[in-house]
Amino acid sequence: MSALTALARLRAIRDGVAQPITTVRHCHVAPQPMVFVPLALSGEAAAPLAAMIGTDPGHPRLLVVPQPRNRDLRFAFTAELAEVVLPYVEGFRKDTETVERRGGEPYERCLEAPQILVPNRQGAAFVGLLGRSTRFRRIDGPYPVHPSVPLLGRWLTYFADRSQQPGSCLLMAATEALGLHWATGQSGLEDANLATLVSWIDPPAGMTGAQAALEAEDPLLWPPAGPVTDPGFDNEVLAPAVHAYEEAPTEHSVERIAQALRTQLDPTWRLMWRAVELLRALPEGTRVRERWETDRGSFTRFTERLAEGGPPQARRDGAVGAAARLAGLERARASYDVQRAYDDPLVMAEYRLTGEAFAGTVTAADPEHTEGEGRSRKLRPLVTVTTADPVRQAPGTVVGSPDRRGHAAEIVEISGDEGVEAVEVVLKIVKGMGRGKSPTPGSVPEIGERVTYTSLTDDFQSSAALPDPELTPWTHGGPPQEYVPSDEDAQEEWS
Amino acid sequence: MSESLDALELRIAELRAQVRRAVKARDNTLARSLRGDLRRAEQAWDRAVGAGEPESPQEREAPLLPVREQVHQALALLGVPSAVRMIVAVNDAFFSGALRGPQLTSLRRDEERSFRGDPYARPYYLCAALTDRLSPARGLLADSTWEPERRVLGPLSPRVDFLVSAMRVADRLVRMTDPPQGARRLLRRMAQNIPGAVEGLAPADPETTIRAARAELEVHHAADVAQRAEVAARAGRQLSDAERLFGAVALSTLRGAS
Amino acid sequence: MNGRLDRLRGPVPSRPHDARAIAALAANPGCARRALLDAAGVDKDRTARHLGFPAPFGQSQFAITRGNSFETVVKENGCAELLRLLRELLKLPVAEVGYQDVESVGAHLRHSHTRALVDRAAREDGPAVFYDHPLLSLRIAGHVCYLEPDVVAFQVEGRFHIVEIKSFSVIDGQAEPRKVAAAARQAAVYVLALRALLADLGHAEERVSHEVVLVCPENFANQPTAALVDVRRQLAVLRRQLTRLTRVDTLLDGLPEGLTFDLAPGQDGVPTRPAGEVAEALSRVPARYAPDCLSTCDMCMFCRDEARESGATDLLGRQVRDELGGVSSVAEALGLAEGTLEPAEGQEEIARLLRLAERLREECLR
């Protein structure tokens, strides 16, 4: 949260409608995403109750567990879910491209990857729980399940893990994707409600976002987006229907439960597709594609791991694995933040506010400026930028610019008073102007040009020096044993 | 036909919304009357949708024994005052499997009424276990033919009785050539709460379970016997016949039994 | 003072607090409205409904059933599961298995029976280790509240412990932090009450451990697992808030003498006092609304509406307020940002920041 976003929220209150906090879209929206709205039984850790799922807004598939306390019915549900999810996910495996890399073997990468959209963060967490509760099941032994169930479990676990990765779009929560782009006139806590969030962003005609959001809080009009259902619905509708099923488990009593659950899922299903449309309408940021390439690469590696017959993901990371994972997440977070700033002047504005970036007009330029003598004589063009932004960087700081890739400059001198359009920053360009006597055309900003410079850089930071997992010190438990799922995992009770 | 179904569905949806609004506003009278309307609408929908297809008669195999005899059977195996859940579990594991918790809710009250109406007319009664305050213990059922010391509880008795019942379940397993899966699972569940009875995820061995339970029982046995004797003696002195079986509180209900 | 509190509440019995309500007292310590309503024992739920702002709370019967059935699993067979857990967790000696159900006496005797049993146990001649269904009490702003823990108090090596049984799952060693925190707050209330009881009986308070045993289902089964949770911080917060409640006289100062939140229920219990009048009376006591109230306070919808009507930045949550340097009104903050309002003394810095933010937004969205 920055003053900029805070201001946008205030504006949203005054204008009665959500305000944009970006100028471009920072997440990938697949041509054919799979929307998944799961519901769970209240009070249970991972007892699926129902789900609406599919890739066609007009034809959702409704899956229902008529008695969620019955483990056989739960596994029947997961088998049905696998029937929908697995063909979708596996459909992306076939078409690949060969990626060349400098100093490495070329590798194969899937041309497209699946994208699963859930309503909210709890929905994504539920995907993980469902994965956790199914990936160790066995297809033989005392509690056999359909072969698709453990496979589904591994995929769901993969998607849930991947959604922790900043900037990854394989599994996205709609509230988070929307919240990344709009500020509403309600609190962050209330933004977790998909119905009110969409109401603020895109209120129906004749209503302000504020009014629409208030209406959207009524669970009778807009049932919660799950996985937890409305207690009123549980007590008044679902419980009697489940009871009737227990009395007489007929097709007809199943249909009654399905009907009831459909009323809870339908509105969210429609909201999800509206969210997709809202996101699609935004122009895509430049680096979204690169991040999606990373996602595609990750997806490809996981399909290979499955094909090689690797074991299911462990219950817990080992010491080194956990540290590496954490360091990886931190790097990804930093890099994602920088990428968004480079893609989007409004995000960059957050850094201008704190003095980590500045934008202004070039008022003087010496493109042929050189330093040194004789053989060590180097081209070092000088430009002077006049800005009204507070500049908090010291001379000597190396800065980059979203305007030019591969461009870097060093701050030479800062003069003048901030705030009165009078700060002058003299910059020496050190990278990206070519090796010739005079700069490559276009590589040095010209007088009158608007430019932005920032000390944020997306350099690949070398990972913290962590030992290989095999070299884990004994103080941290020693080398982890390869995770071999035990009978205990497979037979774990599911009551 | 389908039109009337549509209309009914619409009405059902409306009624549900109204019920929930009434519940939210805590208007209980209104909610109750609306719920009545809702049930009628749902029944009408049921009839409309099911018209033409004959309602399949509910198939539920009639248990061979009356409920009280099935309970008695389980209690005889366990040999100690037991909770409804345990009785149902034993019935599931070793006997018909047709016993359901809710069937036992009013059992103790019915037995008491029968006893008070015509004392000792039946060979046994399913009665209460008495606490050290001579009140009926919550949720436990006992057999009236057991000696008084077995039907009263001191502070150590719940643990002692658990150990005894585990030994008796194990003993029954020892004497079966091919014990059913359910019975083994029941023993496992009990054995894992007894130190030394079972390791990790291995199935529980009945002989080991008996040994382990006996070892812990040694620790509590003497004190429990003395405390029970004291309570039983007090019950004998202070209580009427009916109270000795059903406890010293006039209104004894089987609470927490579901 | 109690006379004034009684007048605030009107001629209805004081609303007793349960542990959850007492724990929630500590949730928003700065709210004078909540402090006063609670001190006076006003039924906030009923008041909010009468005002047309019912709280969005409700409990699913599925969750209730699940909670009850898990509690049964933990306690059945003489607490067999609990014994196993405590033997593992606290090395409870094998001889320590005594169990006493305090509910074996009539409801009216439960509290005195609990007292007697705890006293005996503290003198170390009590036979039992576990006390199931004890009834504890705690004085809140002059009123005695009875606390009915669905928990068991037990002692090991002369120290009492509170066991809190919750039905949320611990999966691969992890539970939802929010739920653990709520359980810890609630357990702290029981620790406090049990300490008060011991102190009252002349025993040392410290005999009640600040570590509570939290029992939850493990993974996806009904099998219980246990962990020790240190509740010292929760105890400190709770103590502070309870002391504040006893000082409500400072809150009462400056309130009109005849002020009351009485709903004037008629013969049938239905409130007869116009809602507008009640709202008017409530507005005399300042609230400190925060979005967190939406999950902890019955009055939340009323206070949120009030904050919205008055254009308070509280609506947006603490983070936003902090960003705004404490500027409390939406119009004021926007005025400073757009330069239509001159900053007051001390506001120069935040005004400069907001104006810059405004300029940057304009520039980027042009």
Short mmCIF file of C-alpha atoms in Angstrom, two decimals, chain B residues 139-243:
data_model
loop_
_atom_site.label_atom_id
_atom_site.label_comp_id
_atom_site.label_asym_id
_atom_site.label_seq_id
_atom_site.Cartn_x
_atom_site.Cartn_y
_atom_site.Cartn_z
CA GLY B 139 -23.85 -40.92 28.21
CA LEU B 140 -22.96 -44.31 29.70
CA LEU B 141 -25.01 -47.49 29.60
CA ALA B 142 -24.60 -50.46 31.93
CA ASP B 143 -26.21 -53.82 32.58
CA SER B 144 -28.39 -54.08 35.70
CA THR B 145 -27.22 -57.65 36.38
CA TRP B 146 -23.64 -56.55 36.91
CA GLU B 147 -22.47 -56.38 40.50
CA PRO B 148 -22.84 -52.86 41.98
CA GLU B 149 -19.06 -52.17 42.02
CA ARG B 150 -18.99 -52.52 38.27
CA ARG B 151 -21.83 -50.05 37.80
CA VAL B 152 -20.33 -47.19 39.80
CA LEU B 153 -17.43 -44.92 38.91
CA GLY B 154 -14.52 -43.54 40.85
CA PRO B 155 -12.13 -41.01 39.35
CA LEU B 156 -9.94 -43.78 37.88
CA SER B 157 -12.79 -45.89 36.55
CA PRO B 158 -13.13 -44.31 33.09
CA ARG B 159 -9.53 -45.27 32.35
CA VAL B 160 -9.78 -48.67 34.01
CA ASP B 161 -12.96 -49.46 32.10
CA PHE B 162 -11.37 -48.39 28.84
CA LEU B 163 -8.44 -50.75 29.45
CA VAL B 164 -10.77 -53.58 30.41
CA SER B 165 -12.91 -53.09 27.32
CA ALA B 166 -9.82 -53.02 25.09
CA MET B 167 -8.70 -56.33 26.64
CA ARG B 168 -12.10 -57.85 26.08
CA VAL B 169 -12.24 -56.73 22.45
CA ALA B 170 -8.74 -58.15 21.97
CA ASP B 171 -9.71 -61.37 23.69
CA ARG B 172 -12.67 -61.78 21.36
CA LEU B 173 -10.33 -61.32 18.39
CA VAL B 174 -7.93 -63.95 19.72
CA ARG B 175 -10.74 -66.46 19.73
CA MET B 176 -11.84 -65.77 16.15
CA THR B 177 -10.20 -67.61 13.29
CA ASP B 178 -10.85 -64.90 10.74
CA PRO B 179 -11.81 -61.67 12.51
CA PRO B 180 -13.62 -59.13 10.31
CA GLN B 181 -11.72 -56.02 9.07
CA GLY B 182 -13.94 -53.75 11.15
CA ALA B 183 -13.08 -55.58 14.35
CA ARG B 184 -9.36 -55.24 13.70
CA ARG B 185 -9.76 -51.57 13.02
CA LEU B 186 -11.66 -51.12 16.27
CA LEU B 187 -8.89 -52.84 18.18
CA ARG B 188 -6.29 -50.66 16.47
CA ARG B 189 -8.12 -47.52 17.39
CA MET B 190 -8.25 -48.59 21.02
CA ALA B 191 -4.73 -50.00 21.12
CA GLN B 192 -3.07 -46.83 19.92
CA ASN B 193 -4.19 -45.12 23.10
CA ILE B 194 -2.53 -47.74 25.29
CA PRO B 195 1.21 -47.37 25.84
CA GLY B 196 3.17 -50.21 24.25
CA ALA B 197 0.18 -51.85 22.60
CA VAL B 198 0.95 -50.99 19.01
CA GLU B 199 3.78 -49.60 16.94
CA GLY B 200 3.43 -47.05 14.17
CA LEU B 201 1.02 -48.09 11.51
CA ALA B 202 1.20 -51.83 12.06
CA PRO B 203 -2.05 -53.64 12.76
CA ALA B 204 -2.64 -54.18 16.47
CA ASP B 205 -1.81 -57.62 17.76
CA PRO B 206 -4.49 -58.75 20.22
CA GLU B 207 -2.09 -60.58 22.53
CA THR B 208 0.26 -57.59 22.75
CA THR B 209 -2.69 -55.32 23.37
CA ILE B 210 -3.88 -57.48 26.24
CA ARG B 211 -0.41 -57.50 27.80
CA ALA B 212 0.00 -53.73 27.46
CA ALA B 213 -3.45 -52.98 28.84
CA ARG B 214 -2.88 -55.34 31.75
CA ALA B 215 0.42 -53.62 32.55
CA GLU B 216 -1.25 -50.22 32.82
CA LEU B 217 -4.20 -51.72 34.65
CA GLU B 218 -1.84 -52.95 37.39
CA VAL B 219 -1.04 -49.32 38.16
CA HIS B 220 -4.64 -48.24 38.71
CA HIS B 221 -6.33 -51.44 39.84
CA ALA B 222 -6.08 -51.41 43.63
CA ALA B 223 -7.03 -47.76 44.04
CA ASP B 224 -9.94 -48.10 41.65
CA VAL B 225 -11.32 -51.16 43.43
CA ALA B 226 -11.22 -49.36 46.76
CA GLN B 227 -12.87 -46.21 45.41
CA ARG B 228 -15.59 -48.18 43.65
CA ALA B 229 -16.31 -50.24 46.73
CA GLU B 230 -16.78 -47.05 48.72
CA VAL B 231 -19.20 -45.55 46.17
CA ALA B 232 -21.09 -48.83 45.81
CA ALA B 233 -21.47 -49.11 49.56
CA ARG B 234 -22.80 -45.56 49.75
CA ALA B 235 -25.24 -46.28 46.94
CA GLY B 236 -26.41 -49.38 48.74
CA ARG B 237 -27.07 -47.45 51.93
CA GLN B 238 -28.63 -44.29 50.52
CA LEU B 239 -30.53 -45.18 47.36
CA SER B 240 -33.77 -46.87 46.50
CA ASP B 241 -33.76 -49.84 44.12
CA ALA B 242 -34.60 -47.74 41.11
CA GLU B 243 -32.03 -45.10 42.03
#
